[in-house]
Tab-separated table of C-alpha atoms in Angstrom:
chain	number	residue	atom	x	y	z
A	15	UNK	CA	31.318	-1.176	-27.996
A	16	UNK	CA	31.520	-4.674	-28.920
A	17	UNK	CA	32.743	-5.208	-25.236
A	18	UNK	CA	29.084	-4.779	-23.766
A	19	UNK	CA	26.720	-5.845	-26.899
A	20	UNK	CA	24.605	-9.043	-25.506
A	21	UNK	CA	25.869	-11.321	-28.068
A	22	UNK	CA	23.985	-14.644	-27.503
A	23	UNK	CA	21.091	-14.386	-24.538
A	24	UNK	CA	23.521	-16.799	-22.601
A	25	UNK	CA	26.274	-15.420	-22.715
A	26	UNK	CA	27.573	-16.275	-19.386
A	27	UNK	CA	29.523	-13.085	-18.371
A	28	UNK	CA	26.401	-11.159	-17.406
A	29	UNK	CA	25.048	-11.022	-14.223
A	30	UNK	CA	21.693	-9.672	-16.146
A	31	UNK	CA	20.474	-9.483	-19.450
A	32	UNK	CA	17.608	-8.869	-21.363
A	33	UNK	CA	17.544	-9.753	-24.802
A	34	UNK	CA	14.589	-8.730	-27.565
A	35	UNK	CA	12.737	-7.235	-24.826
A	36	UNK	CA	9.016	-5.467	-25.952
A	37	UNK	CA	6.419	-3.802	-23.980
A	38	UNK	CA	4.046	-1.888	-25.684
A	39	UNK	CA	1.986	1.201	-24.178
A	40	UNK	CA	-0.747	3.216	-26.120
A	41	UNK	CA	1.937	5.941	-27.467
A	42	UNK	CA	4.943	4.332	-26.168
A	43	UNK	CA	7.156	1.025	-26.835
A	44	UNK	CA	10.167	-0.344	-25.290
A	45	UNK	CA	12.304	-1.820	-27.635
A	46	UNK	CA	15.690	-3.710	-26.581
A	47	UNK	CA	17.446	-6.045	-28.988
A	48	UNK	CA	19.953	-6.481	-25.951
A	49	UNK	CA	21.252	-5.259	-22.791
A	50	UNK	CA	23.659	-6.952	-20.189
A	51	UNK	CA	24.950	-5.997	-16.623
A	52	UNK	CA	28.247	-7.403	-15.859
A	53	UNK	CA	29.075	-8.637	-12.634
A	54	UNK	CA	30.124	-5.637	-10.336
A	55	UNK	CA	29.260	-3.141	-13.228
A	56	UNK	CA	27.999	-0.095	-11.769
A	57	UNK	CA	26.121	1.085	-14.521
A	58	UNK	CA	24.233	4.311	-14.789
A	59	UNK	CA	20.808	4.238	-17.588
A	60	UNK	CA	20.804	7.736	-18.426
A	61	UNK	CA	18.039	9.475	-20.830
A	62	UNK	CA	15.274	11.969	-20.975
A	63	UNK	CA	12.148	11.607	-19.405
A	64	UNK	CA	9.942	8.837	-21.131
A	65	UNK	CA	12.606	7.483	-22.604
A	66	UNK	CA	11.998	4.073	-21.327
A	67	UNK	CA	14.457	3.826	-18.358
A	68	UNK	CA	12.515	3.262	-15.778
A	69	UNK	CA	10.463	0.415	-17.695
A	70	UNK	CA	13.451	-1.081	-18.406
A	71	UNK	CA	14.748	-1.081	-14.984
A	72	UNK	CA	11.016	-2.788	-13.530
A	73	UNK	CA	11.142	-5.429	-16.448
A	74	UNK	CA	14.468	-6.282	-15.169
A	75	UNK	CA	13.761	-6.515	-11.747
A	76	UNK	CA	11.108	-8.826	-12.609
A	77	UNK	CA	8.166	-6.609	-11.662
A	78	UNK	CA	6.525	-5.697	-14.672
A	79	UNK	CA	6.133	-8.529	-17.375
A	80	UNK	CA	7.456	-7.539	-20.856
A	81	UNK	CA	5.387	-8.456	-24.199
A	82	UNK	CA	7.923	-10.673	-25.301
A	83	UNK	CA	11.547	-11.154	-24.978
A	84	UNK	CA	13.673	-12.579	-21.935
A	85	UNK	CA	15.703	-11.500	-19.181
A	86	UNK	CA	18.231	-14.113	-17.792
A	87	UNK	CA	19.598	-13.953	-14.184
A	88	UNK	CA	22.882	-15.780	-13.845
A	89	UNK	CA	21.947	-17.290	-17.277
A	90	UNK	CA	18.298	-18.475	-16.061
A	91	UNK	CA	15.268	-17.161	-17.046
A	92	UNK	CA	14.117	-14.329	-14.628
A	93	UNK	CA	11.363	-15.861	-12.043
A	94	UNK	CA	9.679	-13.864	-8.903
A	95	UNK	CA	11.713	-15.972	-6.705
A	96	UNK	CA	14.860	-15.686	-8.202
A	97	UNK	CA	14.497	-11.810	-8.439
A	98	UNK	CA	13.407	-11.852	-4.633
A	99	UNK	CA	16.703	-13.687	-4.155
A	100	UNK	CA	19.237	-11.628	-6.205
A	101	UNK	CA	17.566	-7.995	-6.893
A	102	UNK	CA	16.666	-5.330	-4.032
A	103	UNK	CA	15.279	-1.970	-5.469
A	104	UNK	CA	15.049	1.524	-4.688
A	105	UNK	CA	12.434	3.797	-6.388
A	106	UNK	CA	11.895	7.553	-6.939
A	107	UNK	CA	8.926	8.019	-4.097
A	108	UNK	CA	10.720	5.524	-1.125
A	109	UNK	CA	7.602	3.888	-0.510
A	110	UNK	CA	8.289	3.082	3.170
A	111	UNK	CA	6.080	0.878	5.001
A	112	UNK	CA	4.098	2.729	8.334
A	113	UNK	CA	5.760	2.395	11.108
A	114	UNK	CA	9.509	2.627	12.330
A	115	UNK	CA	12.536	2.731	10.454
A	116	UNK	CA	13.658	-0.609	12.101
A	117	UNK	CA	10.549	-1.975	10.891
A	118	UNK	CA	11.326	-0.907	7.638
A	119	UNK	CA	14.643	-1.774	7.125
A	120	UNK	CA	14.350	-5.330	8.512
A	121	UNK	CA	10.992	-5.668	6.341
A	122	UNK	CA	13.000	-8.071	3.779
A	123	UNK	CA	14.783	-10.001	6.322
A	124	UNK	CA	11.360	-10.675	8.401
A	125	UNK	CA	10.115	-11.963	5.152
A	126	UNK	CA	12.999	-14.165	4.427
A	127	UNK	CA	12.472	-15.466	8.436
A	128	UNK	CA	15.898	-14.992	9.481
A	129	UNK	CA	16.394	-15.018	13.304
A	130	UNK	CA	15.821	-12.349	15.684
A	131	UNK	CA	19.169	-11.669	16.824
A	132	UNK	CA	20.846	-11.717	13.355
A	133	UNK	CA	17.889	-9.181	11.757
A	134	UNK	CA	19.003	-6.753	14.981
A	135	UNK	CA	22.354	-6.882	13.959
A	136	UNK	CA	22.082	-6.325	10.112
A	137	UNK	CA	19.911	-3.791	10.420
A	138	UNK	CA	22.482	-2.017	13.124
A	139	UNK	CA	25.075	-2.710	10.455
A	140	UNK	CA	23.176	-1.136	7.679
A	141	UNK	CA	22.109	2.004	9.192
A	142	UNK	CA	25.812	2.755	10.433
A	143	UNK	CA	26.449	2.265	6.537
A	144	UNK	CA	24.105	4.807	5.105
A	145	UNK	CA	24.438	7.322	8.530
A	146	UNK	CA	21.671	6.873	10.211
A	147	UNK	CA	23.079	4.617	13.379
A	148	UNK	CA	20.651	3.954	16.179
A	149	UNK	CA	17.708	5.214	14.072
A	150	UNK	CA	15.997	1.851	14.587
A	151	UNK	CA	12.981	3.276	16.905
A	152	UNK	CA	12.129	6.410	14.858
A	153	UNK	CA	8.860	6.882	12.949
A	154	UNK	CA	9.178	7.032	9.177
A	155	UNK	CA	6.811	9.694	9.022
A	156	UNK	CA	9.373	12.461	10.563
A	157	UNK	CA	12.038	11.589	7.732
A	158	UNK	CA	13.176	14.547	5.571
A	159	UNK	CA	13.633	13.362	1.900
A	160	UNK	CA	16.889	12.370	2.244
A	161	UNK	CA	16.696	10.507	5.379
A	162	UNK	CA	13.594	8.648	3.676
A	163	UNK	CA	15.974	7.557	0.593
A	164	UNK	CA	18.686	6.640	3.000
A	165	UNK	CA	15.959	4.177	4.582
A	166	UNK	CA	15.198	3.104	1.408
A	167	UNK	CA	18.621	2.144	0.457
A	168	UNK	CA	19.118	0.664	3.823
A	169	UNK	CA	16.023	-1.734	3.093
A	170	UNK	CA	17.640	-3.140	0.112
A	171	UNK	CA	21.380	-3.248	1.675
A	172	UNK	CA	20.549	-4.993	4.077
A	173	UNK	CA	19.566	-8.042	2.077
A	174	UNK	CA	22.982	-8.293	0.505
A	175	UNK	CA	21.614	-8.126	-2.828
A	176	UNK	CA	24.140	-9.131	-5.923
A	177	UNK	CA	22.164	-6.689	-7.862
A	178	UNK	CA	20.688	-3.195	-6.817
A	179	UNK	CA	18.186	-1.477	-9.260
A	180	UNK	CA	17.787	2.148	-8.199
A	181	UNK	CA	15.158	4.081	-9.698
A	182	UNK	CA	15.780	7.837	-9.956
A	183	UNK	CA	16.548	7.645	-6.084
A	184	UNK	CA	17.497	11.334	-5.645
A	185	UNK	CA	15.438	13.042	-8.172
A	186	UNK	CA	12.762	14.255	-5.638
A	187	UNK	CA	15.600	16.068	-3.602
A	188	UNK	CA	16.678	19.578	-3.814
A	189	UNK	CA	20.135	19.863	-6.232
A	190	UNK	CA	22.641	20.328	-3.285
A	191	UNK	CA	21.519	17.332	-1.362
A	192	UNK	CA	21.467	15.225	-4.556
A	193	UNK	CA	25.078	15.930	-5.218
A	194	UNK	CA	26.034	14.936	-1.817
A	195	UNK	CA	24.200	12.054	-1.815
A	196	UNK	CA	25.026	10.902	-5.028
A	197	UNK	CA	28.398	10.780	-4.041
A	198	UNK	CA	27.679	8.719	-0.831
A	199	UNK	CA	25.230	6.482	-2.212
A	200	UNK	CA	28.266	5.725	-4.957
A	201	UNK	CA	30.792	5.035	-2.334
A	202	UNK	CA	28.493	2.806	-0.567
A	203	UNK	CA	27.317	0.860	-3.364
A	204	UNK	CA	31.097	0.538	-4.606
A	205	UNK	CA	32.108	-0.782	-0.899
A	206	UNK	CA	29.280	-3.174	-0.906
A	207	UNK	CA	30.438	-4.371	-4.689
A	208	UNK	CA	27.245	-4.869	-5.757
A	209	UNK	CA	26.245	-4.645	-9.399
A	210	UNK	CA	24.018	-1.675	-9.594
A	211	UNK	CA	21.621	-0.216	-12.175
A	212	UNK	CA	21.396	2.997	-11.280
A	213	UNK	CA	18.277	5.075	-13.578
A	214	UNK	CA	18.642	8.861	-13.792
A	215	UNK	CA	18.049	11.682	-15.989
A	216	UNK	CA	20.995	13.647	-14.559
A	217	UNK	CA	24.334	13.669	-16.451
A	218	UNK	CA	25.849	14.463	-13.396
A	219	UNK	CA	24.541	11.849	-10.881
A	220	UNK	CA	25.011	9.154	-13.888
A	221	UNK	CA	28.639	9.885	-14.211
A	222	UNK	CA	29.120	10.301	-10.026
A	223	UNK	CA	27.492	7.332	-9.580
A	224	UNK	CA	28.876	4.787	-12.150
A	225	UNK	CA	31.596	3.458	-14.151
A	226	UNK	CA	29.553	2.583	-17.173
A	227	UNK	CA	26.904	4.177	-18.810
A	228	UNK	CA	24.124	3.377	-21.258
A	229	UNK	CA	21.736	5.814	-22.975
A	230	UNK	CA	18.049	5.376	-23.962
A	231	UNK	CA	15.787	7.160	-26.422
A	232	UNK	CA	12.380	6.503	-26.962
A	233	UNK	CA	12.221	3.195	-25.810
A	234	UNK	CA	15.686	2.122	-27.268
A	235	UNK	CA	19.155	1.538	-26.114
A	236	UNK	CA	21.139	4.083	-28.168
A	237	UNK	CA	25.169	3.030	-26.602
A	238	UNK	CA	26.088	1.550	-23.616
A	239	UNK	CA	30.226	2.185	-22.853
A	240	UNK	CA	32.456	2.612	-19.748
A	241	UNK	CA	32.147	6.165	-18.721
A	242	UNK	CA	35.449	7.467	-20.000
A	243	UNK	CA	34.919	6.015	-23.249
A	244	UNK	CA	31.509	7.425	-23.853
A	245	UNK	CA	32.371	10.293	-25.667
A	246	UNK	CA	34.797	8.697	-28.249
A	247	UNK	CA	32.363	5.976	-28.705
A	248	UNK	CA	29.565	7.705	-30.113
A	249	UNK	CA	31.390	7.674	-33.589
A	250	UNK	CA	30.469	4.137	-33.433
A	251	UNK	CA	26.679	4.240	-32.939
A	252	UNK	CA	24.909	3.176	-36.171
A	253	UNK	CA	22.655	6.239	-37.341
A	254	UNK	CA	24.253	9.596	-37.923
A	255	UNK	CA	21.072	11.325	-36.547
A	256	UNK	CA	21.391	9.287	-33.070
A	257	UNK	CA	25.200	10.410	-32.983
A	258	UNK	CA	24.256	14.260	-33.259
A	259	UNK	CA	21.248	13.694	-30.762
A	260	UNK	CA	23.857	11.831	-28.383
A	261	UNK	CA	26.376	14.817	-28.515
A	262	UNK	CA	23.753	17.396	-27.995
A	263	UNK	CA	22.238	15.214	-25.178
A	264	UNK	CA	25.827	15.000	-23.447
A	265	UNK	CA	26.468	18.756	-24.134
A	266	UNK	CA	27.663	20.393	-20.964
A	267	UNK	CA	24.756	22.448	-19.645
A	268	UNK	CA	24.977	25.878	-20.596
A	269	UNK	CA	22.324	28.103	-19.377
A	270	UNK	CA	24.319	30.510	-18.044
A	271	UNK	CA	26.431	31.239	-20.602
A	272	UNK	CA	23.021	32.363	-22.674
A	273	UNK	CA	22.329	34.344	-19.675
A	274	UNK	CA	25.390	36.590	-19.778
A	275	UNK	CA	24.842	36.827	-23.805
A	276	UNK	CA	21.752	38.003	-22.536
A	277	UNK	CA	22.694	40.579	-20.397
B	9	UNK	CA	-45.807	25.260	26.061
B	10	UNK	CA	-45.881	22.860	29.545
B	11	UNK	CA	-42.243	23.090	31.271
B	12	UNK	CA	-43.279	20.412	33.931
B	13	UNK	CA	-43.380	18.091	30.951
B	14	UNK	CA	-39.614	18.025	31.545
B	15	UNK	CA	-39.861	16.217	34.619
B	16	UNK	CA	-40.896	13.306	32.687
B	17	UNK	CA	-37.122	13.097	31.584
B	18	UNK	CA	-35.879	13.474	35.083
B	19	UNK	CA	-38.187	10.689	36.389
B	20	UNK	CA	-37.333	8.700	33.531
B	21	UNK	CA	-33.391	9.092	33.721
B	22	UNK	CA	-33.724	8.377	37.648
B	23	UNK	CA	-35.943	5.502	37.136
B	24	UNK	CA	-33.589	4.223	34.155
B	25	UNK	CA	-30.535	4.258	36.163
B	26	UNK	CA	-32.341	2.147	39.177
B	27	UNK	CA	-33.394	-0.339	37.015
B	28	UNK	CA	-29.746	-0.842	35.317
B	29	UNK	CA	-27.928	-0.867	38.844
B	30	UNK	CA	-30.744	-3.170	40.040
B	31	UNK	CA	-29.771	-5.619	37.377
B	32	UNK	CA	-32.942	-6.476	36.268
B	33	UNK	CA	-32.595	-9.709	34.863
B	34	UNK	CA	-34.868	-9.079	31.456
B	35	UNK	CA	-33.033	-5.363	30.664
B	36	UNK	CA	-29.437	-6.925	30.825
B	37	UNK	CA	-31.064	-10.155	28.508
B	38	UNK	CA	-32.141	-7.502	26.039
B	39	UNK	CA	-28.752	-5.801	26.127
B	40	UNK	CA	-26.923	-9.239	25.462
B	41	UNK	CA	-29.297	-10.197	22.948
B	42	UNK	CA	-28.503	-7.274	21.109
B	43	UNK	CA	-24.645	-7.795	21.226
B	44	UNK	CA	-24.725	-11.241	20.215
B	45	UNK	CA	-26.849	-10.534	17.191
B	46	UNK	CA	-24.897	-7.797	16.062
B	47	UNK	CA	-21.470	-9.410	17.202
B	48	UNK	CA	-22.281	-11.995	15.027
B	49	UNK	CA	-23.770	-10.325	12.319
B	50	UNK	CA	-20.679	-8.079	11.605
B	51	UNK	CA	-18.448	-10.988	12.299
B	52	UNK	CA	-19.957	-12.543	9.333
B	53	UNK	CA	-19.884	-9.254	7.825
B	54	UNK	CA	-16.236	-8.839	8.155
B	55	UNK	CA	-15.717	-12.182	7.033
B	56	UNK	CA	-17.136	-11.400	3.908
B	57	UNK	CA	-16.450	-7.771	2.944
B	58	UNK	CA	-12.785	-7.714	4.188
B	59	UNK	CA	-11.473	-9.976	1.549
B	60	UNK	CA	-14.295	-8.745	-1.107
B	61	UNK	CA	-13.129	-5.150	-0.145
B	62	UNK	CA	-9.499	-5.998	-0.428
B	63	UNK	CA	-10.164	-7.696	-3.733
B	64	UNK	CA	-12.443	-4.435	-5.145
B	65	UNK	CA	-9.744	-2.073	-3.860
B	66	UNK	CA	-6.771	-3.930	-5.443
B	67	UNK	CA	-8.452	-4.286	-8.892
B	68	UNK	CA	-8.462	-1.969	-11.865
B	69	UNK	CA	-10.935	-2.475	-14.431
B	70	UNK	CA	-14.629	-2.485	-15.305
B	71	UNK	CA	-15.890	-5.201	-13.430
B	72	UNK	CA	-14.251	-3.442	-10.206
B	73	UNK	CA	-16.396	-0.356	-11.044
B	74	UNK	CA	-19.453	-2.266	-11.187
B	75	UNK	CA	-18.840	-4.089	-8.308
B	76	UNK	CA	-17.778	-0.999	-6.322
B	77	UNK	CA	-21.063	0.864	-7.572
B	78	UNK	CA	-23.003	-1.917	-6.001
B	79	UNK	CA	-21.287	-1.959	-2.768
B	80	UNK	CA	-21.613	1.973	-2.712
B	81	UNK	CA	-25.437	1.877	-3.317
B	82	UNK	CA	-25.427	-0.970	-1.004
B	83	UNK	CA	-24.742	1.595	1.885
B	84	UNK	CA	-27.100	3.513	0.902
B	85	UNK	CA	-29.452	0.422	1.042
B	86	UNK	CA	-32.912	1.535	3.049
B	87	UNK	CA	-32.555	-1.248	5.688
B	88	UNK	CA	-36.339	-1.728	5.263
B	89	UNK	CA	-36.002	-2.866	1.973
B	90	UNK	CA	-33.457	-5.824	3.040
B	91	UNK	CA	-35.720	-6.590	5.607
B	92	UNK	CA	-38.693	-6.820	3.330
B	93	UNK	CA	-36.517	-9.127	1.290
B	94	UNK	CA	-35.284	-11.049	4.027
B	95	UNK	CA	-38.893	-11.320	5.263
B	96	UNK	CA	-40.059	-12.851	1.697
B	97	UNK	CA	-37.438	-15.430	1.646
B	98	UNK	CA	-37.861	-16.502	5.194
B	99	UNK	CA	-41.696	-16.593	5.468
B	100	UNK	CA	-43.122	-19.759	5.428
B	101	UNK	CA	-43.958	-19.473	1.813
B	102	UNK	CA	-40.674	-17.937	0.763
B	103	UNK	CA	-37.788	-20.007	-0.895
B	104	UNK	CA	-35.765	-20.915	2.751
B	105	UNK	CA	-39.486	-20.915	4.352
B	106	UNK	CA	-39.277	-24.431	5.591
B	107	UNK	CA	-35.925	-23.724	7.509
B	108	UNK	CA	-38.275	-21.984	10.187
B	109	UNK	CA	-35.998	-18.832	10.403
B	110	UNK	CA	-38.301	-16.408	10.542
B	111	UNK	CA	-38.803	-14.501	14.107
B	112	UNK	CA	-35.710	-15.991	15.175
B	113	UNK	CA	-32.318	-14.558	16.357
B	114	UNK	CA	-31.150	-16.126	13.157
B	115	UNK	CA	-33.233	-14.256	11.186
B	116	UNK	CA	-31.717	-10.835	12.729
B	117	UNK	CA	-28.505	-11.955	11.990
B	118	UNK	CA	-29.094	-12.708	8.262
B	119	UNK	CA	-30.872	-9.187	7.799
B	120	UNK	CA	-27.980	-7.294	9.755
B	121	UNK	CA	-25.526	-9.443	7.680
B	122	UNK	CA	-27.244	-8.024	4.666
B	123	UNK	CA	-27.282	-4.395	6.009
B	124	UNK	CA	-23.993	-4.452	7.357
B	125	UNK	CA	-21.576	-6.509	4.264
B	126	UNK	CA	-21.705	-3.518	1.716
B	127	UNK	CA	-20.396	-0.950	4.223
B	128	UNK	CA	-17.504	-2.910	5.197
B	129	UNK	CA	-16.941	-3.909	1.702
B	130	UNK	CA	-17.213	-0.451	0.272
B	131	UNK	CA	-15.084	0.935	3.345
B	132	UNK	CA	-12.679	-1.614	2.847
B	133	UNK	CA	-12.286	-1.149	-0.816
B	134	UNK	CA	-11.794	2.680	-0.501
B	135	UNK	CA	-9.068	2.382	2.374
B	136	UNK	CA	-7.266	-0.624	0.119
B	137	UNK	CA	-7.501	1.396	-3.170
B	138	UNK	CA	-5.736	4.461	-1.537
B	139	UNK	CA	-2.110	1.850	-1.025
B	140	UNK	CA	-0.349	2.785	-3.582
B	141	UNK	CA	0.747	-0.324	-6.209
B	142	UNK	CA	4.521	0.312	-6.089
B	143	UNK	CA	4.204	0.318	-2.329
B	144	UNK	CA	3.309	-3.673	-2.964
B	145	UNK	CA	5.774	-3.776	-5.780
B	146	UNK	CA	8.189	-2.707	-3.085
B	147	UNK	CA	7.268	-5.336	-0.325
B	148	UNK	CA	7.481	-7.587	-3.728
B	149	UNK	CA	11.166	-6.712	-4.519
B	150	UNK	CA	12.147	-7.374	-0.741
B	151	UNK	CA	11.187	-10.534	-0.974
B	152	UNK	CA	7.320	-10.168	0.243
B	153	UNK	CA	5.191	-13.469	-0.989
B	154	UNK	CA	1.540	-12.565	-2.333
B	155	UNK	CA	-0.229	-13.474	1.038
B	156	UNK	CA	2.535	-11.244	2.766
B	157	UNK	CA	2.152	-8.248	-0.064
B	158	UNK	CA	-1.522	-9.073	1.196
B	159	UNK	CA	-1.116	-8.172	4.573
B	160	UNK	CA	1.356	-5.371	4.372
B	161	UNK	CA	-1.624	-3.783	2.372
B	162	UNK	CA	-4.077	-4.279	5.015
B	163	UNK	CA	-1.482	-3.307	7.444
B	164	UNK	CA	-1.096	0.365	5.424
B	165	UNK	CA	-4.937	0.461	5.259
B	166	UNK	CA	-5.697	-0.564	8.951
B	167	UNK	CA	-7.560	2.368	10.023
B	168	UNK	CA	-9.670	2.327	7.376
B	169	UNK	CA	-10.413	-1.419	7.601
B	170	UNK	CA	-11.198	-0.758	11.321
B	171	UNK	CA	-13.591	2.015	10.184
B	172	UNK	CA	-15.059	-0.278	8.359
B	173	UNK	CA	-16.110	-2.716	10.784
B	174	UNK	CA	-16.974	-0.131	13.213
B	175	UNK	CA	-19.239	1.193	10.526
B	176	UNK	CA	-20.679	-2.000	9.816
B	177	UNK	CA	-21.211	-2.581	13.705
B	178	UNK	CA	-22.690	0.742	14.091
B	179	UNK	CA	-25.349	0.362	11.145
B	180	UNK	CA	-26.346	-2.996	12.637
B	181	UNK	CA	-26.858	-2.232	16.627
B	182	UNK	CA	-29.220	0.397	15.838
B	183	UNK	CA	-31.141	-0.569	13.151
B	184	UNK	CA	-34.984	-1.248	14.287
B	185	UNK	CA	-37.054	-1.495	11.010
B	186	UNK	CA	-35.609	-4.638	9.741
B	187	UNK	CA	-34.968	-6.277	12.801
B	188	UNK	CA	-38.717	-5.766	13.788
B	189	UNK	CA	-40.012	-6.784	10.632
B	190	UNK	CA	-37.532	-10.605	10.596
B	191	UNK	CA	-37.442	-11.055	14.291
B	192	UNK	CA	-40.736	-9.722	15.599
B	193	UNK	CA	-39.314	-8.336	18.611
B	194	UNK	CA	-40.319	-11.312	21.214
B	195	UNK	CA	-39.687	-10.431	24.521
B	196	UNK	CA	-37.108	-12.956	25.517
B	197	UNK	CA	-35.678	-14.213	22.367
B	198	UNK	CA	-35.787	-11.895	19.572
B	199	UNK	CA	-36.484	-8.671	21.420
B	200	UNK	CA	-33.001	-6.259	21.093
B	201	UNK	CA	-32.322	-3.043	22.703
B	202	UNK	CA	-33.639	-0.807	19.182
B	203	UNK	CA	-37.233	-2.806	19.318
B	204	UNK	CA	-38.001	-2.793	22.764
B	205	UNK	CA	-36.901	0.743	22.960
B	206	UNK	CA	-39.767	1.505	20.523
B	207	UNK	CA	-42.118	-1.015	22.469
B	208	UNK	CA	-41.556	0.710	25.777
B	209	UNK	CA	-42.079	4.037	24.258
B	210	UNK	CA	-44.918	3.086	22.792
B	211	UNK	CA	-46.170	1.555	26.146
B	212	UNK	CA	-45.079	4.850	27.864
B	213	UNK	CA	-42.313	3.394	30.105
B	214	UNK	CA	-39.770	5.589	29.390
B	215	UNK	CA	-37.740	4.759	32.442
B	216	UNK	CA	-36.611	1.523	30.613
B	217	UNK	CA	-36.690	3.251	27.359
B	218	UNK	CA	-34.010	5.396	28.921
B	219	UNK	CA	-31.730	2.828	30.526
B	220	UNK	CA	-31.719	0.876	27.218
B	221	UNK	CA	-31.060	4.322	25.128
B	222	UNK	CA	-28.520	5.191	27.410
B	223	UNK	CA	-26.568	1.721	26.881
B	224	UNK	CA	-26.954	2.313	23.305
B	225	UNK	CA	-25.444	5.352	23.153
B	226	UNK	CA	-22.654	4.629	25.115
B	227	UNK	CA	-22.208	1.575	23.018
B	228	UNK	CA	-21.425	3.788	20.204
B	229	UNK	CA	-19.757	6.290	21.766
B	230	UNK	CA	-17.000	3.605	22.789
B	231	UNK	CA	-16.699	2.199	19.714
B	232	UNK	CA	-15.619	5.801	18.416
B	233	UNK	CA	-13.988	6.308	21.036
B	234	UNK	CA	-11.538	3.301	20.110
B	235	UNK	CA	-11.287	4.623	16.251
B	236	UNK	CA	-10.767	8.208	17.309
B	237	UNK	CA	-8.311	7.327	19.883
B	238	UNK	CA	-6.431	4.979	17.094
B	239	UNK	CA	-6.226	7.690	14.421
B	240	UNK	CA	-5.336	10.223	16.956
B	241	UNK	CA	-2.376	7.472	17.745
B	242	UNK	CA	-1.103	7.666	14.300
B	243	UNK	CA	-1.588	10.865	13.695
B	244	UNK	CA	0.326	11.776	16.981
B	245	UNK	CA	2.718	9.137	15.393
B	246	UNK	CA	2.892	11.583	11.727
B	247	UNK	CA	3.806	14.292	14.237
B	248	UNK	CA	6.376	12.727	16.839
B	249	UNK	CA	9.961	12.114	16.905
B	250	UNK	CA	11.013	15.414	14.740
């Protein structure tokens, strides 16, 4: 556990770290004492709906200002420009821009005013990576949900960001597709050796995608641990009632057993 | 019923087309004046209205609500009221009386700007507010500057904005009361298509009136053809390639 606690905000081993982060909405408070992601770490941020996972992601991505506290990127306070340089995001709804697949995937490179030949080559390369080779000229409006998320992923990856932040990227897809895509996405992200923050409410997705897992509840971070040590480390969580909650939250889904009993 | 009265139409149409094809100078001059005046007014309304509409469409607060109510009500502003206020401002005893603007083309431009701007503002605002805020966040996270974010939102709302421009132009090119009030329908200078049609109709010169009406109608149809074409293109592109 101590391995992942943010001891001081200036701990340089973290790629990105938040300390004493607070954000209040009516009926909700995000309160993060310390949270950091190491370079190359593939972290899944897990928790029930409304636990503040997405809000934390938005703060870490610099897209939503916190009321207080700080986010450090490479040890420096996060700014609009440093966030734009290092972080790419993918949201639950892909929010593709009107136009073609190529228009979308090349967007970030065009904003960076890269030469046209480089853009063309990079876009082709990344589209191949996400399994959409030669789709540049297709309209986004004919895409299925899964294809749209592939485009959204490509749109981020094309920038070769240090950090990819994905906010429930597969949640709007059907279950079968979610399974295949989570495996595929995790392989792509691993190959790119990018630091990952992957927000999800699905345990299965979290364990598929990530090598470490953080769990949130009611705006607070309960645990942040390597996936393989997660169950063992529940005992080191301070409050006993939180330990109980974590155990029941992580318990395998056994709805079909209940169905058997009913029969 | 006097069916032989229908001959009025056939005669007027025949005469109208004859006048147009003969290139009668004062007829084309009236058309040209209309286009110049309403074109200028629309351009000014667009320059004011699109940024204002963008601002209104991308904010979420009470001031925005108030401003939107004003813009939406402004769309329903009776042009004759606009004409009255502009007349009072420009009349010799008015605030801007010493500028000698009343009964000039500039007076018409001013009153048309007053009529068109709320239309452009309100339609732009509604188009922009339909662009999800997250889309802009997405653009920002991909490296868009503030200006590039705005341009993206405008691009996403381009059909509504095109509609706003066309709506503004349509409102002023076919306006008659306010234009008559501040412009005065002076032949050769402030006479535009609508005021001329009114005058020639009163004089019983239906041929001339019909000629101008055909041009006016054609303009309105042309503008709508362009918009509909763009809308259908967007739809086709929605359905295409799958």
